[in-house]
Coordinates of C-alpha atoms and ligand atoms in Angstrom, one line a residue:
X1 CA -101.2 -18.4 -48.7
X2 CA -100.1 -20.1 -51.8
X3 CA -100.7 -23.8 -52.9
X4 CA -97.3 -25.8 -54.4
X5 CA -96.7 -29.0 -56.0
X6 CA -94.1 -30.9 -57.1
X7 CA -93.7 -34.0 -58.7
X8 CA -91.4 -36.8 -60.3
X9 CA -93.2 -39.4 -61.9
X10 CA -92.9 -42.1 -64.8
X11 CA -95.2 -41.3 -67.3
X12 CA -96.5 -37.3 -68.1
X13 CA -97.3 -34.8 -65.2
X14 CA -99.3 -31.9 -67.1
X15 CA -103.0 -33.3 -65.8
X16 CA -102.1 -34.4 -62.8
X17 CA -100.7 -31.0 -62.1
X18 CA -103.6 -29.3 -63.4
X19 CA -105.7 -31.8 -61.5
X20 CA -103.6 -31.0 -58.1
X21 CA -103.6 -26.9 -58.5
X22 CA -107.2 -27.5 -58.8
X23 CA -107.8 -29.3 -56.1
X24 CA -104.9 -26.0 -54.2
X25 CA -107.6 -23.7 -55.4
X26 CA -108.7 -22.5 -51.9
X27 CA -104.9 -21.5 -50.7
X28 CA -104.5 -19.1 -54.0
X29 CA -106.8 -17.6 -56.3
X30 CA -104.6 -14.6 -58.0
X31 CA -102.7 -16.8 -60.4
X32 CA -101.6 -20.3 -61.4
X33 CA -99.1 -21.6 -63.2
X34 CA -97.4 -24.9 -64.4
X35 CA -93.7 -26.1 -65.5
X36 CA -93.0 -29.0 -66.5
X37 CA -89.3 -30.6 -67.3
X38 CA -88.5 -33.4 -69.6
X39 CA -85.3 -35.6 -69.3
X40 CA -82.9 -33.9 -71.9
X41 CA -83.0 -31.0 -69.6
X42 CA -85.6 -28.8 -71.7
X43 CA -88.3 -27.3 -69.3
X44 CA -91.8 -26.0 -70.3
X45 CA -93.9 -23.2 -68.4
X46 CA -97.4 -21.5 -68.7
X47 CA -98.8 -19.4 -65.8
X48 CA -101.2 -16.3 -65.7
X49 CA -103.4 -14.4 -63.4
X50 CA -106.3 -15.6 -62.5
X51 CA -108.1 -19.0 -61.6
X52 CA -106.3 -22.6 -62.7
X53 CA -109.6 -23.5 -65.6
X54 CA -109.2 -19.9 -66.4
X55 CA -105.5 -19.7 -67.2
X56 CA -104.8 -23.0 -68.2
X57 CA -106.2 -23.9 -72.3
X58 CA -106.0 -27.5 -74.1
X59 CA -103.4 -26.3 -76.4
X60 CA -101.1 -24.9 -73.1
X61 CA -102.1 -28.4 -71.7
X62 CA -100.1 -29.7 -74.7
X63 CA -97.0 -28.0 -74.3
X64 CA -96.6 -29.2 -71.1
X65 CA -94.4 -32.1 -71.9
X66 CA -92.3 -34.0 -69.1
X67 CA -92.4 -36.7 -66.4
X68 CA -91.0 -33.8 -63.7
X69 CA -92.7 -30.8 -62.9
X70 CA -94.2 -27.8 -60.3
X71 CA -97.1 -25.7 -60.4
X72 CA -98.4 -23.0 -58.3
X73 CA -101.8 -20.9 -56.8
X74 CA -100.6 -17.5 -55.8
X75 CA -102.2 -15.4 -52.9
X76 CA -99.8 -12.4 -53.1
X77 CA -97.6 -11.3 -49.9
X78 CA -95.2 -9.4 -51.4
X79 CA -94.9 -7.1 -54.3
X80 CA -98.7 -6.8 -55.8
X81 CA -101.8 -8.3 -56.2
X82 CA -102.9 -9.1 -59.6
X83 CA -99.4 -8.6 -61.4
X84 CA -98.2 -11.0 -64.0
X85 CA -94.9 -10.8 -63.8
X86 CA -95.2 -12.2 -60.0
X87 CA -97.1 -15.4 -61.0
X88 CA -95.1 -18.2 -60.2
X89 CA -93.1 -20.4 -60.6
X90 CA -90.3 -18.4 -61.7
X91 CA -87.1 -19.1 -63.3
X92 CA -83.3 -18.6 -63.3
X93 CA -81.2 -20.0 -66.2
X94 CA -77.9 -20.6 -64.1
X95 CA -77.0 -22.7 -63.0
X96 CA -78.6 -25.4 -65.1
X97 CA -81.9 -23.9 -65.1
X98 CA -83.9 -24.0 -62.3
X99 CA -87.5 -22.6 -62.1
X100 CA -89.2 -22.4 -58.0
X101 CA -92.7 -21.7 -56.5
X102 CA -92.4 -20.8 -53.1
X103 CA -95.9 -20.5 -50.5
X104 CA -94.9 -18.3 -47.6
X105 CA -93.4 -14.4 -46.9
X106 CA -89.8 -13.9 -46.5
X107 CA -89.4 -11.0 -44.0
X108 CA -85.9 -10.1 -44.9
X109 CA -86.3 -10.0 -48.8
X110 CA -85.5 -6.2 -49.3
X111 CA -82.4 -6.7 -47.7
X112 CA -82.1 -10.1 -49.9
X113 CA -82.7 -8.4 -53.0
X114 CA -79.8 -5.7 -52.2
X115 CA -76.9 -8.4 -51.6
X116 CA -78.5 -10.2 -54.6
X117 CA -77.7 -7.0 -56.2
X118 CA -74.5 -5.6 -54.2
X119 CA -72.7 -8.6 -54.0
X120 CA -73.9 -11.7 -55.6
X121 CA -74.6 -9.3 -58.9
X122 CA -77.8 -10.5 -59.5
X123 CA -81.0 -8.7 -61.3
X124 CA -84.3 -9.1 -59.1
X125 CA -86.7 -8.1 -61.7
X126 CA -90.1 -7.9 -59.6
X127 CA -91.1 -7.1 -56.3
X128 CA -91.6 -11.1 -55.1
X129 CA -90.0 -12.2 -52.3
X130 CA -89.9 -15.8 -53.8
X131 CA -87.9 -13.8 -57.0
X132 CA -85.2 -13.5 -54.4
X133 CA -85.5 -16.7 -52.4
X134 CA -85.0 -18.3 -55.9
X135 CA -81.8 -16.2 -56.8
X136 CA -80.2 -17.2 -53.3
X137 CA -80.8 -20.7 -54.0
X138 CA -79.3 -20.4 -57.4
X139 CA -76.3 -18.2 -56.3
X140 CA -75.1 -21.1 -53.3
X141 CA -75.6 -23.5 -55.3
X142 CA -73.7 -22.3 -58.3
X143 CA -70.9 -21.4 -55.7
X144 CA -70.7 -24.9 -55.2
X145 CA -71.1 -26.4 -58.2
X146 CA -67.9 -27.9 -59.7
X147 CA -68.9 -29.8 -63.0
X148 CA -71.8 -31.1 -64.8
X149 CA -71.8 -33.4 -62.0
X150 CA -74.8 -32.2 -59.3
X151 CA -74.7 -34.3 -56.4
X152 CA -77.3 -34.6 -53.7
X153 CA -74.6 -33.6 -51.4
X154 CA -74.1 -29.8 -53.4
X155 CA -78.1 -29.7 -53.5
X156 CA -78.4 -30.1 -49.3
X157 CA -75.7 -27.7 -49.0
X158 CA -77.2 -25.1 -51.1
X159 CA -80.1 -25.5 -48.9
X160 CA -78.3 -25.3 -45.6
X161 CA -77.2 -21.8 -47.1
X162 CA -80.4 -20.6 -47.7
X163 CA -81.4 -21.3 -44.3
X164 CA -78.7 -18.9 -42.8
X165 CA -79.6 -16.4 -45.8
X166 CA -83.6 -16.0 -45.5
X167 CA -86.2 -15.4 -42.9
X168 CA -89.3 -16.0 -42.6
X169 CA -91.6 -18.8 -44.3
X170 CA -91.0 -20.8 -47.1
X171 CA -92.3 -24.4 -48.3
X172 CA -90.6 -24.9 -51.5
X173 CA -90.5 -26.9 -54.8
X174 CA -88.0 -26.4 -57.8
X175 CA -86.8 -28.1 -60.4
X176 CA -82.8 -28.1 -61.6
X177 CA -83.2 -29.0 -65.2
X178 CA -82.1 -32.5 -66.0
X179 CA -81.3 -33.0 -62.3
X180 CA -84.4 -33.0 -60.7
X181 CA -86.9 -31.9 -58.0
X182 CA -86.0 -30.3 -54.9
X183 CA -88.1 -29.3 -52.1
X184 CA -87.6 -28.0 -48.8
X185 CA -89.0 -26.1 -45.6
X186 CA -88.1 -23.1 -43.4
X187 CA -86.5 -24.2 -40.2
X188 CA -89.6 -23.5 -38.2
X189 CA -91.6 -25.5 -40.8
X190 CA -94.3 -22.7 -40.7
X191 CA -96.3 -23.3 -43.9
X192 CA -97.0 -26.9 -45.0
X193 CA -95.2 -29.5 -47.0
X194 CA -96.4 -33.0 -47.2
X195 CA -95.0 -35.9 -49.4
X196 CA -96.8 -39.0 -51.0
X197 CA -95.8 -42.0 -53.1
X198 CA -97.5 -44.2 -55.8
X199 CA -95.8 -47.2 -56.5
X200 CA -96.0 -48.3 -60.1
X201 CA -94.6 -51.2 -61.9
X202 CA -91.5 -48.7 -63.6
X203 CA -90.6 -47.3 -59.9
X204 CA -92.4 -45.0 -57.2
X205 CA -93.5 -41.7 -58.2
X206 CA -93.6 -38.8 -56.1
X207 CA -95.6 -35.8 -55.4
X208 CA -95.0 -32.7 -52.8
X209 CA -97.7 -30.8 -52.1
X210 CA -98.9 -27.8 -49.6
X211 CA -101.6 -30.4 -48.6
X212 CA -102.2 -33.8 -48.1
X213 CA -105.9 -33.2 -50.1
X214 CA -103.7 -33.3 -53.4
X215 CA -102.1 -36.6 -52.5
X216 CA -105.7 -38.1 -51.6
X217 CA -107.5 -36.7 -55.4
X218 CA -104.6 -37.7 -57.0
X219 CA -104.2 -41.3 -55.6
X220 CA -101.3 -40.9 -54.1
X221 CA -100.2 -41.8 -50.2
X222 CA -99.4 -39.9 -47.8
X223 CA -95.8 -41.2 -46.8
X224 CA -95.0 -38.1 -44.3
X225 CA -94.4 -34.3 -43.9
X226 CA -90.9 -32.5 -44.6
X227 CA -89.0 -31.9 -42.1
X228 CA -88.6 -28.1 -40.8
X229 CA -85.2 -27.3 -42.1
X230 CA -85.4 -30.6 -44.0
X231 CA -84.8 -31.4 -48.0
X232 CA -85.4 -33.9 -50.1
X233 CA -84.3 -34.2 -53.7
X234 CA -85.4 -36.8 -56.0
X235 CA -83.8 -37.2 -59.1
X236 CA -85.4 -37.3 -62.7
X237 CA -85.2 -40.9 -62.7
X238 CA -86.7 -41.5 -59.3
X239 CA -83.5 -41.6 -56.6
X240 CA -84.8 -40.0 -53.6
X241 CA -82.4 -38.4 -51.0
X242 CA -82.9 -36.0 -48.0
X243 CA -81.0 -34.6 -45.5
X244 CA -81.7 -32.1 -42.4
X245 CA -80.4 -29.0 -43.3
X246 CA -81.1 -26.3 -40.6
X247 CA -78.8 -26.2 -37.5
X248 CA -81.5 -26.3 -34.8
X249 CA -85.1 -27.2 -36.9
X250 CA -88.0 -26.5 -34.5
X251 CA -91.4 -26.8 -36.0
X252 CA -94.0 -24.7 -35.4
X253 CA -96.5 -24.9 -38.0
X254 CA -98.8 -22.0 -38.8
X255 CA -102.0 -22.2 -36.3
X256 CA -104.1 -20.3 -39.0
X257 CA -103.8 -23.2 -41.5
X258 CA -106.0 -25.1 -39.3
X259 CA -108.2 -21.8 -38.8
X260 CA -108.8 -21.1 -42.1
X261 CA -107.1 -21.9 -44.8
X262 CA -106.7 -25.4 -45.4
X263 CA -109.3 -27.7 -46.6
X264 CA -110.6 -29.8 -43.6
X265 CA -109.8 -33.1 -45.5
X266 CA -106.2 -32.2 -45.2
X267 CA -103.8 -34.0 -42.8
X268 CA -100.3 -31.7 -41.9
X269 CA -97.5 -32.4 -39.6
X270 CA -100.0 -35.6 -38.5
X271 CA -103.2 -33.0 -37.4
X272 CA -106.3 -33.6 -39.0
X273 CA -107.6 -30.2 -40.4
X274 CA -111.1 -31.3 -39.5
X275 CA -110.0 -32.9 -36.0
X276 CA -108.5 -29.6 -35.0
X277 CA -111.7 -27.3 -36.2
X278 CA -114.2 -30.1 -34.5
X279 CA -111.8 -29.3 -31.0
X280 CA -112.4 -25.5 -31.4
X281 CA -115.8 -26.1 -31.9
X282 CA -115.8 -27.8 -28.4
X283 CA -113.8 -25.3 -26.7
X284 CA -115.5 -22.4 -27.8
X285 CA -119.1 -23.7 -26.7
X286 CA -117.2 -24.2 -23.1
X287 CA -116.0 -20.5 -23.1
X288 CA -119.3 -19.1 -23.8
X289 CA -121.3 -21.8 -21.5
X290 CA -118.3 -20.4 -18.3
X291 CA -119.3 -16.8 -19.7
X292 CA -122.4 -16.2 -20.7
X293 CA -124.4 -19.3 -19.1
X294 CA -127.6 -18.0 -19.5
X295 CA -127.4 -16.9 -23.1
X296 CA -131.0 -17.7 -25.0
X297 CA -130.2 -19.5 -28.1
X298 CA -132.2 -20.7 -30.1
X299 CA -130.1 -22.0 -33.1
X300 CA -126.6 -22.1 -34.2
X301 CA -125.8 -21.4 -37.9
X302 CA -122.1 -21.8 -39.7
X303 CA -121.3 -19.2 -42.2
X304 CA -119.7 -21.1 -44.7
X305 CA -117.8 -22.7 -46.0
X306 CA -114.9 -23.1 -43.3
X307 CA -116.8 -22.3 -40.0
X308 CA -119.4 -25.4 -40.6
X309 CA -116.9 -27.9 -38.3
X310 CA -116.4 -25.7 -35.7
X311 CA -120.2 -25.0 -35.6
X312 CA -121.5 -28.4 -35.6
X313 CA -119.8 -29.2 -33.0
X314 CA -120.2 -26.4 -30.5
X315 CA -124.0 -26.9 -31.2
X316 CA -123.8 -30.1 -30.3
X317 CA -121.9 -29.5 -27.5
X318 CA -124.3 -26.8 -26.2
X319 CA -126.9 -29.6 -26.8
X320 CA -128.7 -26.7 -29.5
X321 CA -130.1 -27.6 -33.2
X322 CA -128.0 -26.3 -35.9
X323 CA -128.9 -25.1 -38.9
X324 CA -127.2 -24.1 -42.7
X325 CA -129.0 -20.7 -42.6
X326 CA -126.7 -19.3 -45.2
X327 CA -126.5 -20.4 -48.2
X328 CA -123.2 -20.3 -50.1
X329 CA -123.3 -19.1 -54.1
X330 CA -120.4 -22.2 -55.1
X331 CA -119.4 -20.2 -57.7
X332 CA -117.8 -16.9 -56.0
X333 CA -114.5 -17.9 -54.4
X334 CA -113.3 -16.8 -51.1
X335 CA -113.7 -13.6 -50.2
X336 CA -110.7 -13.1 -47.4
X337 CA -108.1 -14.1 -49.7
X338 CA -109.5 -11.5 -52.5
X339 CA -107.2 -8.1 -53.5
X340 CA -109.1 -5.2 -52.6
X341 CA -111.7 -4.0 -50.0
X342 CA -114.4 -3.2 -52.1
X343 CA -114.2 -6.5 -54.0
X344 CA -114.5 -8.3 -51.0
X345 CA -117.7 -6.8 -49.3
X346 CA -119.6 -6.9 -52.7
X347 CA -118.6 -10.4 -52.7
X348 CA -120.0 -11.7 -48.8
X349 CA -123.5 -10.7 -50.7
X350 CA -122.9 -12.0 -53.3
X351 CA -122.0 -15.4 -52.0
X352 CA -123.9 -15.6 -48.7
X353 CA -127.6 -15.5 -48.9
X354 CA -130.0 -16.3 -45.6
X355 CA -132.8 -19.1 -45.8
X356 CA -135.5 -16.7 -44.0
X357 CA -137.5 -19.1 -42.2
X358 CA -134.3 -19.9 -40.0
X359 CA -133.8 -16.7 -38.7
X360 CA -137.7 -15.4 -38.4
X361 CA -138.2 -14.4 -34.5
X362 CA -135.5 -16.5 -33.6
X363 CA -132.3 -15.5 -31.2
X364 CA -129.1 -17.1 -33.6
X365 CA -125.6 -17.8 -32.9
X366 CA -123.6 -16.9 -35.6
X367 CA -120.4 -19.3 -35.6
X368 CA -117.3 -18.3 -38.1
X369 CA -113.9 -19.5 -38.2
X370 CA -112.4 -16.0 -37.6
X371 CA -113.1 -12.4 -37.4
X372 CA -109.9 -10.8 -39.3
X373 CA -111.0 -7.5 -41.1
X374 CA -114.9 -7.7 -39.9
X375 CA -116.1 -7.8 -43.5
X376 CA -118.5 -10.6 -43.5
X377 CA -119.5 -10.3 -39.9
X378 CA -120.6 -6.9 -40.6
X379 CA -123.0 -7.8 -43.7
X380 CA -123.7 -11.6 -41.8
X381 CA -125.1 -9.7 -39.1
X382 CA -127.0 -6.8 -41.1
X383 CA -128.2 -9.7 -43.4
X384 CA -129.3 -12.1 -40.5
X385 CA -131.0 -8.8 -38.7
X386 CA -133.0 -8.1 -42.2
X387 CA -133.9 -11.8 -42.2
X388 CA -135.9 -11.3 -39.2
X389 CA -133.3 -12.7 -36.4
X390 CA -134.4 -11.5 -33.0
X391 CA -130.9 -11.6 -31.4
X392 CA -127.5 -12.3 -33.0
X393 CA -124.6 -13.1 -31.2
X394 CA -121.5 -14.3 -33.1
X395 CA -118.6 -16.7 -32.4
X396 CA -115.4 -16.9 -33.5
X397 CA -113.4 -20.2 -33.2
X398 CA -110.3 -18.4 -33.4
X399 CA -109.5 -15.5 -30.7
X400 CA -109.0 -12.0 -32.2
X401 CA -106.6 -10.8 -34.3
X402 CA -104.5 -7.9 -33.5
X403 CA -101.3 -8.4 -35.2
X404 CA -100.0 -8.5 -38.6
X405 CA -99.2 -11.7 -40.1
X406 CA -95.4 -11.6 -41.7
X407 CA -95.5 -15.4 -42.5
X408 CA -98.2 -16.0 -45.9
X409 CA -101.3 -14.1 -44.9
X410 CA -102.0 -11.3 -46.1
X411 CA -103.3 -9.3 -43.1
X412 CA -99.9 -6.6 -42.8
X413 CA -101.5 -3.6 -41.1
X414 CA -103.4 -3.3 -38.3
X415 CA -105.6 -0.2 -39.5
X416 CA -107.5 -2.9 -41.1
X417 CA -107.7 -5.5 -38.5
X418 CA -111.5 -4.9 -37.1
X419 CA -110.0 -5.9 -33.2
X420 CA -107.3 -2.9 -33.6
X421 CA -108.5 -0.4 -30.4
X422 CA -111.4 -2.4 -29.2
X423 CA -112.7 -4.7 -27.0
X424 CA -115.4 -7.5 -27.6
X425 CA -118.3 -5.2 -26.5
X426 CA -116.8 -2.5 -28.6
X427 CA -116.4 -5.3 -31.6
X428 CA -120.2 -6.1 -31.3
X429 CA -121.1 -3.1 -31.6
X430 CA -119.4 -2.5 -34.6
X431 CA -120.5 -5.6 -36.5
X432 CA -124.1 -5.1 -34.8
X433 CA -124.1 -7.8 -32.9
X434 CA -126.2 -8.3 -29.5
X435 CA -122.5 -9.7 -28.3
X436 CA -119.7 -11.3 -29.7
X437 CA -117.5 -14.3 -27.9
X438 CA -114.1 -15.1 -29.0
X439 CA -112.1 -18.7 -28.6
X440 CA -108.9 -17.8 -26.4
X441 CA -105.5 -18.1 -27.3
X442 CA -104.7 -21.3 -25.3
X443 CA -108.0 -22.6 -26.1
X444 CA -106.9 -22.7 -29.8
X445 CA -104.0 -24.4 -29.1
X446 CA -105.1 -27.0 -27.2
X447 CA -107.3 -27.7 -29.9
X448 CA -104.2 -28.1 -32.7
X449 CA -102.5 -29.4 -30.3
X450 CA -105.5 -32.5 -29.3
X451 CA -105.9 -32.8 -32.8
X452 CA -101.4 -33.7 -33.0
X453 CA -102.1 -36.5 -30.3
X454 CA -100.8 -34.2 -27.9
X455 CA -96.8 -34.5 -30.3
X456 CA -97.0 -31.0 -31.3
X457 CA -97.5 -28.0 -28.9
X458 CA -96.2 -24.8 -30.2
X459 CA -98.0 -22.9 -33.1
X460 CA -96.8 -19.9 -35.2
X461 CA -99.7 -17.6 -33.3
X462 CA -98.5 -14.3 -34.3
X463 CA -101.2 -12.7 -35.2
X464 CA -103.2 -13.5 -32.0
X465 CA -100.1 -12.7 -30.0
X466 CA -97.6 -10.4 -31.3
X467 CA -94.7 -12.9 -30.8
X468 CA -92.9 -13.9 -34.1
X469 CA -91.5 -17.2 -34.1
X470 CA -88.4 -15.9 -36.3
X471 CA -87.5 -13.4 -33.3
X472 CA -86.4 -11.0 -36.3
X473 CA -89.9 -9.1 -36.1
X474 CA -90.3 -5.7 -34.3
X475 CA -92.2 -2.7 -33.9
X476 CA -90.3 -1.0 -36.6
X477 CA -90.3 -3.9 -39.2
X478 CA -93.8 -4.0 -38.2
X479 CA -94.3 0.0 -39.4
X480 CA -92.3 -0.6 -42.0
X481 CA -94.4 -2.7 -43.7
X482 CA -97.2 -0.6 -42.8
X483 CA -96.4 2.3 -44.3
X484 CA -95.2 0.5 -47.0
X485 CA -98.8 -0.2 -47.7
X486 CA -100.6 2.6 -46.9
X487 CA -98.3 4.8 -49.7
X488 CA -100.1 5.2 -52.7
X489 CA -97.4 3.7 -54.4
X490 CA -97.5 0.0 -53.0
X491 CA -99.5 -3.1 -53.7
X492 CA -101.9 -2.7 -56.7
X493 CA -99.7 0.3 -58.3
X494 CA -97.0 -1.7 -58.4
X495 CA -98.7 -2.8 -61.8
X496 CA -96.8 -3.2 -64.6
X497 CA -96.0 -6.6 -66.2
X498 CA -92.5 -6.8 -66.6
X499 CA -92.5 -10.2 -67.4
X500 CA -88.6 -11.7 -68.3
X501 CA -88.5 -15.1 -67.9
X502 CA -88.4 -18.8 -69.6
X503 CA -89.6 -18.9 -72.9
X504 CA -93.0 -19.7 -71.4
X505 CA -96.6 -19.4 -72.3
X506 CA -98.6 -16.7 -70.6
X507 CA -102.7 -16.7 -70.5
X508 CA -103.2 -14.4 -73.3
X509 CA -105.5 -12.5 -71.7
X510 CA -103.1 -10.7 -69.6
X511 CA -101.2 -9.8 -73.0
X512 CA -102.3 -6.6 -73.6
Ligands
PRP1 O1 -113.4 -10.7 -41.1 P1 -113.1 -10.9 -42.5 O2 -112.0 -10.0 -43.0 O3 -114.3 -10.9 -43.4 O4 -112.4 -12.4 -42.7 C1 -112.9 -13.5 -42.1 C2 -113.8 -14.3 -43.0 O5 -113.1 -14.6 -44.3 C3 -113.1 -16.0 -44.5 O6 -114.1 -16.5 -45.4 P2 -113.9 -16.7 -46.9 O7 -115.1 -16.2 -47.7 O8 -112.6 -16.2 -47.4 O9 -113.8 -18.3 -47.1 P3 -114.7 -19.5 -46.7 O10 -115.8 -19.7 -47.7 O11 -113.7 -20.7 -46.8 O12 -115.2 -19.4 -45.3 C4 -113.2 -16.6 -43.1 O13 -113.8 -17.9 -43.2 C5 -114.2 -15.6 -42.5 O14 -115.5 -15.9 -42.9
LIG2 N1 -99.1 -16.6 -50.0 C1 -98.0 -17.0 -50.4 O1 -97.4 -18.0 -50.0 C2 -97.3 -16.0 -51.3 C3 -95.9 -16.4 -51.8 C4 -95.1 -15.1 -52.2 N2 -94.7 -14.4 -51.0 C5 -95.9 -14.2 -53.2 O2 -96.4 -13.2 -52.8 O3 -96.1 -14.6 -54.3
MG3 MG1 -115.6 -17.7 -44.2

């Protein structure tokens, strides 16, 4: 998942977008990156790989200059982890100049990038989907462009084209130098995209971001969500205009958000992340009292950070204490959303340490959001077991997953996914658990959808269920992009930083 912000306000945006990517830090940790546009059309960029205080520098801060602007957290889907040249935003310079950053996974972006290339003769550079997604935009809307003279009109139907063009995911902000800011979101409205105001005495400012946690830190309110299919353009000076542009929107927003990766203080499409987590939390203490009603419990401990909602309230629900047994190092980031296998089990140890005296003879259930890849269950349970724990079950508030995610998550093959081939006795024995309970499906959704008021009841829940909202996802897209991975060539070897773009600053450590 990637974090995206956009903004149009009256006096400069560089901090506040600093200020926001920080506060995105959790939905992107391989690179950030910032551009800013002023009036007269001239735009200003600095990205790099790594974390926002590590790529950003006072003297980048500077350049920044503008009242318009995006910026960007990057959690690589396509192309490769760790490679410059796929930091975002990027940039196009026709027509006008218009630089994107894009959070989702386009599942048709190979065949993209050939009619970029076969017919629209344009150069995709990297191996990022959102490379392409920004070259379609720029090619319809350039085919529709007349004069100097960009209408909102031209901008919608540039959109609308883009919708018949791509599949898959996208929330999306850009900027059309000297125009303004456009954002928009995929038909299905699968990743997030919320929109705030701030009313000042020279007009209302605006700011788009992937949550509604930006809006809150940056003072901002939360006005509403884009549409699916919907986009808005606001212009430099503050004229905002939107318009549906997807012939039969449908939303059905990614259930993982409200898994894992949004920050519980988030509202999207009206669910409170927190609500939603506090729900599974309920729903998964009723599935293991209806299964397992004489468990022996003595505690229930979170593994943070994102379990600790769900596991409050299923101890409370199971009327048991709860404890923070683990204690969480605040300065290792997440481990799930790290490149590389080996990184990420050094990393659970490194972050996750046990408080002895609350495992000591006692029978613990472990509570975690989800079991994807079985990492930190694995070393939770070894760790818990070493810590003197008599027993260990383990709970996951989401069911298991057994499919790859096509949609922003970076979970593609299902070699890796710890549920692949086995069943829940099968999984405990392979994390060492005594025995292992997973929420169901429709438990899940029942708890998004309680958290909605009961408005919205279909989730993107692909990677529990095998169905794929965009209906363009088979068993042979599916190997596809699973031997794509497993070549030696793919993902990290893709290396190389073959970095063309706006005259732009680049974190200098990533220079040689
Ligand atoms: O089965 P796995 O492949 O290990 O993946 C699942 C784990 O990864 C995530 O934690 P993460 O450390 O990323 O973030 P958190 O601190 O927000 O819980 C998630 O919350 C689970 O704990
Ligand atoms: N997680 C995301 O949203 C990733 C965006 C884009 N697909 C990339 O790989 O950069
Ligand atoms: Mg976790």
């Amino acid at each position: 998942m990637c974090g995206i912000l956009g903004v149009v306000a009256k006096t400069p945006v560089n901090q506040l977008l600093y200020d926001g990517l920080l506060v995105l830090q959790h939905r992107g940790q391989d690179a950030a990156g910032i551009v800013t546009a002023e009036a007269s059309g001239v735009m200003h960029m600095h990205k790099g790989s790594g974390l926002v205080r590590d790529v950003f520098r006072t003297r980048n801060m500077r350049s920044l200059m503008g009242n318009v602007g995006i910026a960007h957290v990057r959690y690589p889907t396509a192309g490769s982890a760790s490679n410059l040249a796929e930091a975002q935003p990027f940039y196009v310079n026709s027509p006008f100049g218009i630089v994107l950053a894009h959070n989702g996974n386009l599942t048709n972006h190979q065949q993209l990038k050939d009619d970029m290339y076969r017919s629209n003769m344009r150069h995709i550079n990297t191996s990022s989907d959102s490379e392409a997604l920004l070259n379609v935009f720029a090619y319809e809307l350039q085919k529709r462009v007349k004069s100097f003279e960009l209408s909102p009109d031209t901008v919608f139907e540039a959109v609308a084209a883009v919708h018949k063009r791509v599949r898959g995911a996208y929330a999306v902000v850009a900027v059309i130098a000297g125009y303004g800011l456009v954002a928009f979101r995929d038909p299905y409205g699968i990743r997030p995209l919320v929109m705030g105001v701030h009313p000042t005495p020279a007009g209302d400012e605006y700011l788009l971001a992937s949550e509604s946690v930006a809006l809150d830190t940056m003072g901002f309110k939360l006005e509403r969500d884009v549409e699916p299919g919907e986009a808005v353009f606001i212009t430099m000076d503050g004229q905002r205009y939107s318009r549906q542009c997807a012939d039969a929107p449908r939303l059905v927003p990614c259930i993982f958000e409200h898994v894992y990766f949004a920050r519980p203080d988030s509202v999207m499409d009206g669910i409170s992340v927190y609500e939603a987590r506090l729900n599974m939390g309920d729903n998964l203490a009723d599935k293991i009292r209806r299964v397992s009603p004489e468990l022996d419990i003595d505690v229930v401990i979170p593994i943070p950070d994102t379990s600790r909602a769900s596991a409050l309230q299923l101890a409370n629900r199971l009327g048991l204490p709860y404890r923070e047994g683990f204690i969480k190092n605040r300065y290792i980031g997440r481990t799930f959303i790290m490149p590389g296998q080996s990184t990420r089990k050094k990393s659970v140890r490194q972050k996750l340490n046990p408080i002895g005296v609350e495992f000591k003879g006692k029978n613990v259930m472990l509570v975690d959001d989800s079991i994807v890849r079985g990492t930190t269950s694995k070393e939770i349970v070894l760790m818990a077991r070493e810590a003197g724990a008599q027993k260990v079950y383990f709970a996951s508030a989401a069911p298991a997953v057994r499919f790859p995610h096509v949609y922003g998550i970076d979970m593609p093959t299902r070699a890796e996914l710890i549920a692949t081939g086995r069943d829940e006795a099968q999984i405990a024995e392979e994390i060492g658990a005594d025995a292992v309970f997973y929420q169901d499906l429709a438990a899940l959704e029942q708890a998004v959808a309680d958290a909605s008021g009961g408005r919205i009841t279909t989730f993107e829940t692909s990677c529990f269920s095998g169905e794929y909202v965009t209906g363009d996802i088979d068993e042979a897209y599916l190997d596809q992009i699973e031997s794509r991975r497993a070549s030696p060539l793919s993902r990290d070897s893709d290396g190389g930083s073959r970095l063309l773009d706006l005259n732009i600053g680049v974190a200098e450590q990533n220079l040689i």
